[in-house]
Short mmCIF file of C-alpha atoms and ligand atoms in Angstrom, two decimals:
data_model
loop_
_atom_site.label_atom_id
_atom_site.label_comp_id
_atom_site.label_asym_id
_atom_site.label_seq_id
_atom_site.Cartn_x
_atom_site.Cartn_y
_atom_site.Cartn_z
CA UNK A 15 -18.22 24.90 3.64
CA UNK A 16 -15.31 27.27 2.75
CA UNK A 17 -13.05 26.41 5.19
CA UNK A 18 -13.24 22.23 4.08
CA UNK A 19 -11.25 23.43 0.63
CA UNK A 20 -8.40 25.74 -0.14
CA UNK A 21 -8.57 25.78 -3.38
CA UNK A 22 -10.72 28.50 -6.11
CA UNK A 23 -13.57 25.98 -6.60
CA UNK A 24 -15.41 23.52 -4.55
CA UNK A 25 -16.01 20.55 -7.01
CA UNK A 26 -18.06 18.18 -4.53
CA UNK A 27 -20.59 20.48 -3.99
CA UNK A 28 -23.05 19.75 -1.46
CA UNK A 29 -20.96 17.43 0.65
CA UNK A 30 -19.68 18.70 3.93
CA UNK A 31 -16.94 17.25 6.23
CA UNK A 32 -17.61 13.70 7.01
CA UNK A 33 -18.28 13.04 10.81
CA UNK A 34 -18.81 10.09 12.66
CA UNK A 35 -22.76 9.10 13.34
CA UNK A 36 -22.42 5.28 14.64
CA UNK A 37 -23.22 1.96 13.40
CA UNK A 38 -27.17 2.85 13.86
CA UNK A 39 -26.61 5.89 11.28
CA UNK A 40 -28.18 5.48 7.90
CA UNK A 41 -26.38 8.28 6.63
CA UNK A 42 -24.22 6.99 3.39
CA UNK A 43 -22.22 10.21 3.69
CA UNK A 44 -20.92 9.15 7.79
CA UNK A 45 -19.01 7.06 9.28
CA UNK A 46 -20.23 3.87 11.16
CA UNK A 47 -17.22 2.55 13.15
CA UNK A 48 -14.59 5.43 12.39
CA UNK A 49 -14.11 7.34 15.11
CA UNK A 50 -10.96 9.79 14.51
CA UNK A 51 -10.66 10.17 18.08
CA UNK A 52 -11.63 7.40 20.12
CA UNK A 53 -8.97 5.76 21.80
CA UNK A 54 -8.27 2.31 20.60
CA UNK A 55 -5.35 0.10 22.57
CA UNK A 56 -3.91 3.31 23.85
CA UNK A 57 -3.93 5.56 20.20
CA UNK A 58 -6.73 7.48 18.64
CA UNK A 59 -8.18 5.28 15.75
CA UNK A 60 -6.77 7.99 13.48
CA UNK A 61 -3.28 7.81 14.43
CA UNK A 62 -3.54 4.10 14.17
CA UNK A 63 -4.89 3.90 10.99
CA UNK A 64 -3.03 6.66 9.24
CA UNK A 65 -5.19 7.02 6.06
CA UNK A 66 -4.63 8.03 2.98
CA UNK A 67 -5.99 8.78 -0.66
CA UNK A 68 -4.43 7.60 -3.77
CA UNK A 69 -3.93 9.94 -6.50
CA UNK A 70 -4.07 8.13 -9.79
CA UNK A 71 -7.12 6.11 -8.73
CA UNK A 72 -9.35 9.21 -7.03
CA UNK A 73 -8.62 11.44 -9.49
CA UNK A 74 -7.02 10.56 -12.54
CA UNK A 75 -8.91 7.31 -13.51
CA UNK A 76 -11.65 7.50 -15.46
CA UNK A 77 -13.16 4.10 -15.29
CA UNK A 78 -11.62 3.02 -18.91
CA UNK A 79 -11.32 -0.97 -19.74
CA UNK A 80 -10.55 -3.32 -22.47
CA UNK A 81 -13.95 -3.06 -23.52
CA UNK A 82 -14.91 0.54 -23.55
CA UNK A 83 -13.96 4.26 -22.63
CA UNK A 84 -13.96 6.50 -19.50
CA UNK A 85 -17.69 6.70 -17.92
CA UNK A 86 -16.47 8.76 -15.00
CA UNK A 87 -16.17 12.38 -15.32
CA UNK A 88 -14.09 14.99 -13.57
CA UNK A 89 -15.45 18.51 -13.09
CA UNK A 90 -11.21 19.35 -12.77
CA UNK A 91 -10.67 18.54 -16.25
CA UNK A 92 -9.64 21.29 -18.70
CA UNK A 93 -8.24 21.36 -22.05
CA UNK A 94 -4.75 23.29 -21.04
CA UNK A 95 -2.83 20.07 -19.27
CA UNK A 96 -1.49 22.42 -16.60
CA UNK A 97 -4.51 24.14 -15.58
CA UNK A 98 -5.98 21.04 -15.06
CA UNK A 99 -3.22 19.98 -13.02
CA UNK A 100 -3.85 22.40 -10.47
CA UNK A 101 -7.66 22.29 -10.81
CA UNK A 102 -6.92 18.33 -10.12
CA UNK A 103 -4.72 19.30 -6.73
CA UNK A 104 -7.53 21.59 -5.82
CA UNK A 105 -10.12 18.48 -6.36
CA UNK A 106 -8.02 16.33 -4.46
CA UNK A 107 -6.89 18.36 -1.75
CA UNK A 108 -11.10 19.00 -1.03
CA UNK A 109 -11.84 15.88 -0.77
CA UNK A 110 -8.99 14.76 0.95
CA UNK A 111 -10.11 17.34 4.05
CA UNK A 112 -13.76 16.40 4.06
CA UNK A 113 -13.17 13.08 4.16
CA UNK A 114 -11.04 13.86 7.47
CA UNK A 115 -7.64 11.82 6.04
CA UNK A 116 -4.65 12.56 7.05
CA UNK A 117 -2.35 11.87 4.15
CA UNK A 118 -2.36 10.66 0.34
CA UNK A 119 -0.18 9.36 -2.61
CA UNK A 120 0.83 10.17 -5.89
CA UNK A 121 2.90 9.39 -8.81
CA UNK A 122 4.72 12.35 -10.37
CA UNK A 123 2.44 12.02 -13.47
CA UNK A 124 -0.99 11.66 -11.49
CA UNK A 125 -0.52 15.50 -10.17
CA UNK A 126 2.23 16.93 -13.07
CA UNK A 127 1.84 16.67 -16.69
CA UNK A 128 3.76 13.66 -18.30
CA UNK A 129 6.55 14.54 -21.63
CA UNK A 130 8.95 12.72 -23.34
CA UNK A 131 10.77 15.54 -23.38
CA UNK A 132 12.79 15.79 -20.02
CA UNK A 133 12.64 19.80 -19.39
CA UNK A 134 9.25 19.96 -20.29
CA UNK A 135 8.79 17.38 -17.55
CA UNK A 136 10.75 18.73 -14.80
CA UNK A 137 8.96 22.45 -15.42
CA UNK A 138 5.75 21.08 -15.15
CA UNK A 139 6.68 19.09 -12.03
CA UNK A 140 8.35 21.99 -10.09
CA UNK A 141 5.10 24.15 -11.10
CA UNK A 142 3.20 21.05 -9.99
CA UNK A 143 4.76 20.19 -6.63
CA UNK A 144 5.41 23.90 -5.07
CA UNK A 145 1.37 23.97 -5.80
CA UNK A 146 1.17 20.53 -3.72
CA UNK A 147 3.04 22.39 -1.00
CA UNK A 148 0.58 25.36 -0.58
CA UNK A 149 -2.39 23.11 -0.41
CA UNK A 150 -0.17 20.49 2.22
CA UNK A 151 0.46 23.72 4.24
CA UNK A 152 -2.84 25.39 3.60
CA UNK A 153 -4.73 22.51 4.91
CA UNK A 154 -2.37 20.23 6.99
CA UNK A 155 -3.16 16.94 4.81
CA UNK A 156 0.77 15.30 4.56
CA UNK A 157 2.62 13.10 1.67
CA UNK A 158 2.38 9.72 3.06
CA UNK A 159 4.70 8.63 0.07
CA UNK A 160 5.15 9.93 -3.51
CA UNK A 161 6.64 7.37 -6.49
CA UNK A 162 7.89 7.58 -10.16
CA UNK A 163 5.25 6.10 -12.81
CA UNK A 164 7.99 4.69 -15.08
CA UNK A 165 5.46 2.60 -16.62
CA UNK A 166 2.73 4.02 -18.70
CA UNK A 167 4.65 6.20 -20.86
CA UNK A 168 5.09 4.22 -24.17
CA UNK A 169 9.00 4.82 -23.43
CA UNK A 170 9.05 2.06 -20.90
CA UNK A 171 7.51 -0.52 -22.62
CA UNK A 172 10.64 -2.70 -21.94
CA UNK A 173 10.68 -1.57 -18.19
CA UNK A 174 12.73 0.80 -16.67
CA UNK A 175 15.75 0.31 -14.30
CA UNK A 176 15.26 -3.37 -16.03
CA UNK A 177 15.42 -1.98 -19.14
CA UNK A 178 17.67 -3.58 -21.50
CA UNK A 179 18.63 -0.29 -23.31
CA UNK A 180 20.32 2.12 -20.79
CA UNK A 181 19.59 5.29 -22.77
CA UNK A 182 15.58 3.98 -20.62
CA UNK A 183 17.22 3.41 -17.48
CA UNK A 184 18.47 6.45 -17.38
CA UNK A 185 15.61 8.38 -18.08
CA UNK A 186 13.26 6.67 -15.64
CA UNK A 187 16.49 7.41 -13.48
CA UNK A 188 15.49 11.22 -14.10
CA UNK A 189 12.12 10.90 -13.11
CA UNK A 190 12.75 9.06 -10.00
CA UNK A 191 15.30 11.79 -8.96
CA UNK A 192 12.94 14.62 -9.49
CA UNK A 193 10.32 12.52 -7.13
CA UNK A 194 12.95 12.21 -5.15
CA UNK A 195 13.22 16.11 -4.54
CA UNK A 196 9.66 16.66 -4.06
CA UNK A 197 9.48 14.28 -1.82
CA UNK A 198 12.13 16.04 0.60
CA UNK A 199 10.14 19.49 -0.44
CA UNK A 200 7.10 18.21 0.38
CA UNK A 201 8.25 16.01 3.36
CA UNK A 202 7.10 12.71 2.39
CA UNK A 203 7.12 10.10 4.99
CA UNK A 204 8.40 7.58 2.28
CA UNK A 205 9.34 6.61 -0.96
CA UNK A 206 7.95 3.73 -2.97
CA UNK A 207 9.11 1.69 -5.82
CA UNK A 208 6.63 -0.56 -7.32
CA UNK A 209 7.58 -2.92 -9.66
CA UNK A 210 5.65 -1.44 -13.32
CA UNK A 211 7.15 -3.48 -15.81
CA UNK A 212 10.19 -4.59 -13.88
CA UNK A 213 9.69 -8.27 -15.10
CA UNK A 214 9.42 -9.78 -18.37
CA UNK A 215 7.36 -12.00 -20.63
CA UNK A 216 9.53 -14.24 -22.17
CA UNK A 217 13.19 -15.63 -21.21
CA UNK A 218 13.53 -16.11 -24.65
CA UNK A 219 14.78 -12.11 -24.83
CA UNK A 220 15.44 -11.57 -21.26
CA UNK A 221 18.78 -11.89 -19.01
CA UNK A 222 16.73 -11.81 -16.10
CA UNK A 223 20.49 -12.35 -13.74
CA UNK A 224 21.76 -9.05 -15.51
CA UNK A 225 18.14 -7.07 -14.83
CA UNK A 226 17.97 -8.21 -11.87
CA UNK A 227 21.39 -6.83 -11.31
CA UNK A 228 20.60 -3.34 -12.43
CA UNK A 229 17.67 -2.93 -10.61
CA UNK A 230 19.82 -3.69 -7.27
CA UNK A 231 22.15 -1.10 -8.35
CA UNK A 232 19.43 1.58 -9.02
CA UNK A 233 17.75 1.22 -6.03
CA UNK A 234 21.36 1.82 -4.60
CA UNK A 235 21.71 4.82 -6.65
CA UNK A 236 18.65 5.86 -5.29
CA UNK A 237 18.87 5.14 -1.80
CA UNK A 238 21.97 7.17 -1.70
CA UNK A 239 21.14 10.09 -3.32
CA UNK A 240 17.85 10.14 -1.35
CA UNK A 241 19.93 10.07 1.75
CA UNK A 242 22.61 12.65 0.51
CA UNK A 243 19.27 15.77 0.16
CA UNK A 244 17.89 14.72 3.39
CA UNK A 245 15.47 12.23 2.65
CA UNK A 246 14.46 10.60 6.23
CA UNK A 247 11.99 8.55 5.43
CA UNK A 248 11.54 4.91 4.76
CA UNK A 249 12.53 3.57 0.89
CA UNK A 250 9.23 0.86 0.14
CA UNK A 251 9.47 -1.64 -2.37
CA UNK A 252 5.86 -2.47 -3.18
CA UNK A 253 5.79 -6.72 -4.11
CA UNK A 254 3.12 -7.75 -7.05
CA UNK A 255 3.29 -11.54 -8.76
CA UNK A 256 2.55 -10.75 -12.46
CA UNK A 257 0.28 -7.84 -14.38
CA UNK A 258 1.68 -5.72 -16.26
CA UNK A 259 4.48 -8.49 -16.44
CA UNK A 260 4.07 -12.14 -16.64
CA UNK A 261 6.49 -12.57 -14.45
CA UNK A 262 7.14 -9.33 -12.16
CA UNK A 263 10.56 -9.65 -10.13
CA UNK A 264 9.05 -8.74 -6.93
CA UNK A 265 7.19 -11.37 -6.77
CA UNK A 266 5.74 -11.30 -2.91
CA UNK A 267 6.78 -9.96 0.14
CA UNK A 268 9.20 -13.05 0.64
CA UNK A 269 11.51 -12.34 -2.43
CA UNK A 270 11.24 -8.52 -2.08
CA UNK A 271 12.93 -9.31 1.28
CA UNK A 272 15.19 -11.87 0.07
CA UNK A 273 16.39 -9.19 -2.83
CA UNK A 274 16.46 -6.49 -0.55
CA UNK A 275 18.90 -8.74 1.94
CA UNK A 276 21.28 -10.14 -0.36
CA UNK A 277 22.09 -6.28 -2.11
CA UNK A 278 22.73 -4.78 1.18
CA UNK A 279 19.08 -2.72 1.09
CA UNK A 280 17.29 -3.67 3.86
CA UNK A 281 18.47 -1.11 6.20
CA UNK A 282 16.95 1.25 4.20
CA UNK A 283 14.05 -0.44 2.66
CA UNK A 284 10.68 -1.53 3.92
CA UNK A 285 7.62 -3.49 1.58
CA UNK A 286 4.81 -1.63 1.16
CA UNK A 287 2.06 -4.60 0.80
CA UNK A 288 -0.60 -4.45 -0.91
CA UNK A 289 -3.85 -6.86 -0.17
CA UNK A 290 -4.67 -7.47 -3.91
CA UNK A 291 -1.14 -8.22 -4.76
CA UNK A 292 -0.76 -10.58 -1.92
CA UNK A 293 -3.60 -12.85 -3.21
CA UNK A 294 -3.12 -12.59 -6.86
CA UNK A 295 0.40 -13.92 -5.42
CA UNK A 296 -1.47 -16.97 -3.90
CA UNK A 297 -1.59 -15.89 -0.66
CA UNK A 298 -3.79 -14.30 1.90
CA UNK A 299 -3.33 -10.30 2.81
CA UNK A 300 -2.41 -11.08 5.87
CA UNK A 301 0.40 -13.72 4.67
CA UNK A 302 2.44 -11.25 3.49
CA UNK A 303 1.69 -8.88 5.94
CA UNK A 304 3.43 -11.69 8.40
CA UNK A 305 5.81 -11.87 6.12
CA UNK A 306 7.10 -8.49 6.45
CA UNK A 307 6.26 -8.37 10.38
CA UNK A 308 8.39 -11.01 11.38
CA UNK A 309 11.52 -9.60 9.66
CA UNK A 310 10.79 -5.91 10.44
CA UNK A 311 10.00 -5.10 7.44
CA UNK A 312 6.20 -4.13 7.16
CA UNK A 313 6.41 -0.13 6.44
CA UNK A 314 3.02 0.76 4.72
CA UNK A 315 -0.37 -1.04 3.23
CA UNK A 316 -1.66 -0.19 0.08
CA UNK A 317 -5.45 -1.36 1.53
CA UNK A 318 -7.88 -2.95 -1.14
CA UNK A 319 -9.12 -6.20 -1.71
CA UNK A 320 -9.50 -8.41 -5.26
CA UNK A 321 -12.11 -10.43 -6.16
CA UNK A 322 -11.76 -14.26 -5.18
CA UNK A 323 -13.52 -15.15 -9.05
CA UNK A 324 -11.00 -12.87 -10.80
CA UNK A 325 -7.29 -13.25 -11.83
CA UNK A 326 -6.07 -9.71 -11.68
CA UNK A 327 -5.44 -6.49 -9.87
CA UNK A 328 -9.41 -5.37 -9.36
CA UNK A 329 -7.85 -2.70 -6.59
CA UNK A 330 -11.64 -2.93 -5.58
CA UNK A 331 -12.11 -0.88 -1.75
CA UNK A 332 -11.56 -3.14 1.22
CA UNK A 333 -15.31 -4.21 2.85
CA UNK A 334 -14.15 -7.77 4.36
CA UNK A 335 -14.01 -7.64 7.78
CA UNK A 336 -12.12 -10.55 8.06
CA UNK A 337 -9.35 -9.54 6.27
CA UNK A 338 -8.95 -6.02 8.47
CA UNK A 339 -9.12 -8.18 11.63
CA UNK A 340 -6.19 -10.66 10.52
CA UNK A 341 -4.27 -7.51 8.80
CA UNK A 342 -5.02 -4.95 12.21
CA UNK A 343 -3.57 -8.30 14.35
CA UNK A 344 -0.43 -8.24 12.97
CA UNK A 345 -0.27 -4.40 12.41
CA UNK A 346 -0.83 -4.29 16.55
CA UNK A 347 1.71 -6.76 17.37
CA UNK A 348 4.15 -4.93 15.55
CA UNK A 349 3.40 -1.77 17.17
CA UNK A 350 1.81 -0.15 14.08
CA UNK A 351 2.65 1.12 11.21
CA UNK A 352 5.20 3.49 11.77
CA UNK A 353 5.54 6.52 9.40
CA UNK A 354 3.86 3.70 6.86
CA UNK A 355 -0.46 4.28 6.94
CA UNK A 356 -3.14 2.46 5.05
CA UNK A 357 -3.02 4.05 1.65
CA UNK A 358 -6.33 3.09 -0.46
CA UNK A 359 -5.38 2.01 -3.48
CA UNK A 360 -8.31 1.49 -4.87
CA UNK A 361 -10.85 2.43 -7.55
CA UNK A 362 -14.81 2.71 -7.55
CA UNK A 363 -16.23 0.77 -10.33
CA UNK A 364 -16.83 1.79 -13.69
CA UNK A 365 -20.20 2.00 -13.25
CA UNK A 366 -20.25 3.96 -9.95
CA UNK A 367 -20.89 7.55 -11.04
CA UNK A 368 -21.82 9.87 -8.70
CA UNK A 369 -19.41 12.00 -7.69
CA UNK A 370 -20.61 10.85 -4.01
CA UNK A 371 -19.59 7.22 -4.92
CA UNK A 372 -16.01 8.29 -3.84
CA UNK A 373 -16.53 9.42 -0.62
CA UNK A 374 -19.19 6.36 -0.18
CA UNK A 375 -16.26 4.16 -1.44
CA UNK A 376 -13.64 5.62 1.22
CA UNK A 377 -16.05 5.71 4.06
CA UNK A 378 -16.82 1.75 3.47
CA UNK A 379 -13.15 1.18 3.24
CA UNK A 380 -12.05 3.05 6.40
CA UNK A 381 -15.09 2.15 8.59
CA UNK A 382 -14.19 -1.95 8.21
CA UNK A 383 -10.66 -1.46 9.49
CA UNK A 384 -12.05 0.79 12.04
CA UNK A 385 -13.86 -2.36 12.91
CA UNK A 386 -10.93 -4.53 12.11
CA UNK A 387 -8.72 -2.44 14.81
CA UNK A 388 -11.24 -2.91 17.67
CA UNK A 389 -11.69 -6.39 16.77
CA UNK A 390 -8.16 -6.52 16.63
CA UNK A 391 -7.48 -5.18 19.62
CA UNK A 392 -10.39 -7.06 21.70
CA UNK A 393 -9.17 -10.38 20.37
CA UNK A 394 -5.07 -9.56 21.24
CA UNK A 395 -6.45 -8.52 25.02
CA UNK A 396 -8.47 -11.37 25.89
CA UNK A 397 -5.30 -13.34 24.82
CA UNK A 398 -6.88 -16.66 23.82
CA UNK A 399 -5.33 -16.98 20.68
CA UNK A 400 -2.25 -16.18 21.65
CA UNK A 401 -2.49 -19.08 24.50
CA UNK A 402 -2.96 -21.66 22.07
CA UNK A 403 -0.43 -20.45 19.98
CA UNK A 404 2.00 -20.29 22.72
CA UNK A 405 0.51 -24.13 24.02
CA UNK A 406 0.59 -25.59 20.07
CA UNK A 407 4.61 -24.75 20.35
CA UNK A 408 4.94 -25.73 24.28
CA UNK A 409 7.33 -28.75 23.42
CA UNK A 410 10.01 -26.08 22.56
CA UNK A 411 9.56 -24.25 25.24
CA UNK A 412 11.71 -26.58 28.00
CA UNK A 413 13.45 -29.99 27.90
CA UNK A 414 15.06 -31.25 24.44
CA UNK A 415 12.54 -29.05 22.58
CA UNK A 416 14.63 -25.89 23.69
CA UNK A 417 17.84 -27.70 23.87
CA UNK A 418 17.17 -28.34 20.02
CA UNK A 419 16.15 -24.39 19.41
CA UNK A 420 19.35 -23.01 20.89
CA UNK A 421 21.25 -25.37 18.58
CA UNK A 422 22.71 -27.92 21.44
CA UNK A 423 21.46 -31.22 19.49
CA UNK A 424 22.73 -33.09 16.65
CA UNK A 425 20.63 -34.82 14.10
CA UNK A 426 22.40 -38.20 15.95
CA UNK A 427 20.45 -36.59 19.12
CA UNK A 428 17.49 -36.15 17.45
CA UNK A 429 17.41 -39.91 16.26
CA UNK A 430 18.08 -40.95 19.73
CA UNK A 431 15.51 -38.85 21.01
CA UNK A 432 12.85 -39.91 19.03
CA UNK A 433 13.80 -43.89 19.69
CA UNK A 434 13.27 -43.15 23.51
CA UNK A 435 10.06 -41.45 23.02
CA UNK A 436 7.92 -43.58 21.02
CA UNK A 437 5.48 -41.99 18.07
CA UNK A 438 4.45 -39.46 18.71
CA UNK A 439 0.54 -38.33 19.36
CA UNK A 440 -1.98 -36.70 17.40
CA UNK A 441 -2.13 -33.27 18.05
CA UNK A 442 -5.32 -31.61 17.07
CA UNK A 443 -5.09 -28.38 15.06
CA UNK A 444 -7.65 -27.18 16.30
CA UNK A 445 -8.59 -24.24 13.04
CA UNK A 446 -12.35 -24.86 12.99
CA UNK A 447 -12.12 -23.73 16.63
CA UNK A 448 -10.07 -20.79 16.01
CA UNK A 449 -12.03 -19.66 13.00
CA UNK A 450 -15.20 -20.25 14.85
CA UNK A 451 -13.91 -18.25 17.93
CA UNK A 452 -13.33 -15.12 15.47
CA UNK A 453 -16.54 -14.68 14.52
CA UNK A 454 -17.39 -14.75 18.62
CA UNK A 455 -15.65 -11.91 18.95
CA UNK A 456 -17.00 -10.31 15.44
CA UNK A 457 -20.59 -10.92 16.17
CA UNK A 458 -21.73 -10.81 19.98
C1 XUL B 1 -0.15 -1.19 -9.21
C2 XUL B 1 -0.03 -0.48 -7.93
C3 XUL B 1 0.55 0.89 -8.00
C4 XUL B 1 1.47 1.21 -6.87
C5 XUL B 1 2.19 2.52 -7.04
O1 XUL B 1 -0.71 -2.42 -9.11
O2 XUL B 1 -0.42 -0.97 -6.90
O3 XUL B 1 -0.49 1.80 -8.07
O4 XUL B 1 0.79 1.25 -5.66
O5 XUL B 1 2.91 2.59 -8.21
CO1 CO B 2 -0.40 -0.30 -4.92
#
């Protein structure tokens, strides 16, 4: 099993590399529908799919609530903060290579030691991060994106480039800076920004114009120094309607873009959406993932699901196959992901406690977009949806209806137009159909 882990101690012991068995196996420990190489709509399902493993949730969370402590414990803990940081690497950087994935995600103080003192921080990320490099280069696994957690430590309890004391801004502007030169150490494929506690609680204490404001010009700040060490990569803002906030400024995909676009960003900057933010938004996953499609701007997924009953971020693994069907359409028509992936961010329950649970946990999660992508796929080829899409808009398509789309009628037009033709007809919908078609294709 030696050669699954770099690092000085195996801590999933007895688990192997995970292979692919097929949908008859009832191995808990294989995959069902992921097959790495199998060639999907002319890709290999693993260069589709572009997987990766979250950090904070995989190795740093210990199942803590409102109600009660940490039930899940980590064989990588130790009492000396750094030696546990590289015990943690090692612990993630075995998994990550048995479970076959490709890439994974951190914030700078998931893998490094957090400190409110600033040189305290930076040592223990350098120390941190050239250790992340020998394990990237030891075992091939790659930095699908790295962020700044400018959010947990008590110092940003105001926010952070929304801050309304600078002396804040400025410090999370440190932190973001050193992730900033990790990430072109460790060649990160891109950066993300979520929103923490950019937002507020109450306009009773907030300018939210002159926050807003700042945050445009951080991002700028960061964009260009990011460009001026080499950073390649794609900037991601990551959208989320509320929690920690009551009111978090990016909102959804639709006013991340809108923000992006009116501070001269979106050259630069992609969302990174993620499925539970997009519903505790009110909308469907794949909403915002259309969103972002139609104005080039889908880079990268953070893949999980919530719970319909529930009002918050669950960050529960993905298991509908609906929702990876709807998401892996648009992902195909847009030609894929990119240098974005499908990054799980997502945590096993509280009560899940054997240290198999994880790989269980991933498994189920990358096996129903497996699914999702051949479904996908099977339902873009046959090309019936797509007919009575392109027949539901057919009006535009000749006559006035295109005469109207290139912008050669006047409202006057219009009005004349409609006199001449007479109300106009029902014109069925037709959804039922459609929904009743997808689970054709899911099912025979
Ligand atoms: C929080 C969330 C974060 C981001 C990275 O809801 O999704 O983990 O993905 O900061
Ligand atoms: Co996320």
């Amino acid at each position: 099993m030696s050669n699954y882990f770099t690092g000085n101690e195996e801590f999933f012991k007895g688990i192997g590399k995970v292979g692919y068995e097929g949908k008859g196996s009832d191995n808990p420990l294989a995959f069902k529908f992921y097959d790495p190489d199998k060639v999907v709509a002319g890709k290999t399902m693993k260069e589709h799919l572009r997987f990766s493993v979250a950090y904070w949730h995989s190795f740093c969370a210990t199942g803590t609530d409102p109600f009660g402590p940490g039930t899940i414990v980590h064989p990588w803990d130790d009492a000396d903060p750094m030696t546990a940081a590289m015990k943690k690497a090692d612990a993630a950087f075995e998994f990550t290579t048995k479970m076959g994935i490709d890439y994974y995600c951190f914030h700078d103080v998931d893998a490094s030691p957090d400190s409110d003192n600033l040189a305290e921080y930076e040592k223990n990320y350098k120390t941190t991060a050239e250790y992340l490099k020998k394990l990237q280069d030891a075992t091939g696994v790659k930095l699908l994106w790295n962020t700044s957690n400018v959010f947990s430590n008590p110092i940003f309890m105001n926010g952070a480039a929304s801050n309304p004391d600078f002396n804040v801004l400025a410090r999370a502007a440190a932190q973001v800076k050193n992730s900033l030169d990790y990430n072109v150490m460790l060649g990160g494929a891109n950066y993300v920004f979520w929103g923490g506690r950019e937002g507020y609680m109450s306009l009773l204490n907030t300018d939210m114009k002159r926050e807003k404001e700042h945050i445009a010009q951080f991002f700028t700040m960061a964009r260009d120094y990011g460009r001026k060490i080499g950073f390649k990569g794609t900037f991601l803002i990551e959208p989320k309607p509320m929690e920690p906030t009551k009111h978090q400024y990016d909102f959804d995909a639709e006013t991340a873009i809108g923000f992006l676009k009116a501070n001269g960003l979106a050259e630069d900057f992609k969302c990174n959406i993620e499925a539970n933010h997009a519903t505790l938004a009110g909308h469907t996953f794949t909403h915002d993932l259309q969103v972002c499609a139609d104005e080039g701007m889908l880079g990268s997924v953070d893949a999980n699901k919530g719970d319909p009953q529930n009002g918050w971020d669950t960050d529960e693994f993905p298991t509908s196959i609906y929702e990876t069907t709807e998401a892996m359409m648009v992902i195909l028509k847009q030609g894929g992901l990119g240098n974005g992936g499908l990054n799980f961010d997502a945590k096993i329950r509280r009560n899940s406690t054997d240290m198999e649970d994880l790989f269980i946990a991933h498994i189920g999660g990358m096996d129903v977009f497996a699914l999702g992508l051949e479904m996908a796929d099977k339902i873009i080829t046959d090309g019936k949806f797509d007919r009575m899409m392109k027949e539901r808009y057919a009006s535009f398509d000749s006559g006035k209806g295109a005469e109207f789309e290139a912008g050669k009628m006047s409202l006057e037009d219009l009005r004349d137009y409609a006199a001449a033709a007479g109300t106009p007809a029902q014109i069925s919908g037709k959804q039922e159909l459609l929904e009743s078609m997808v689970n054709q294709y899911l099912f025979k």
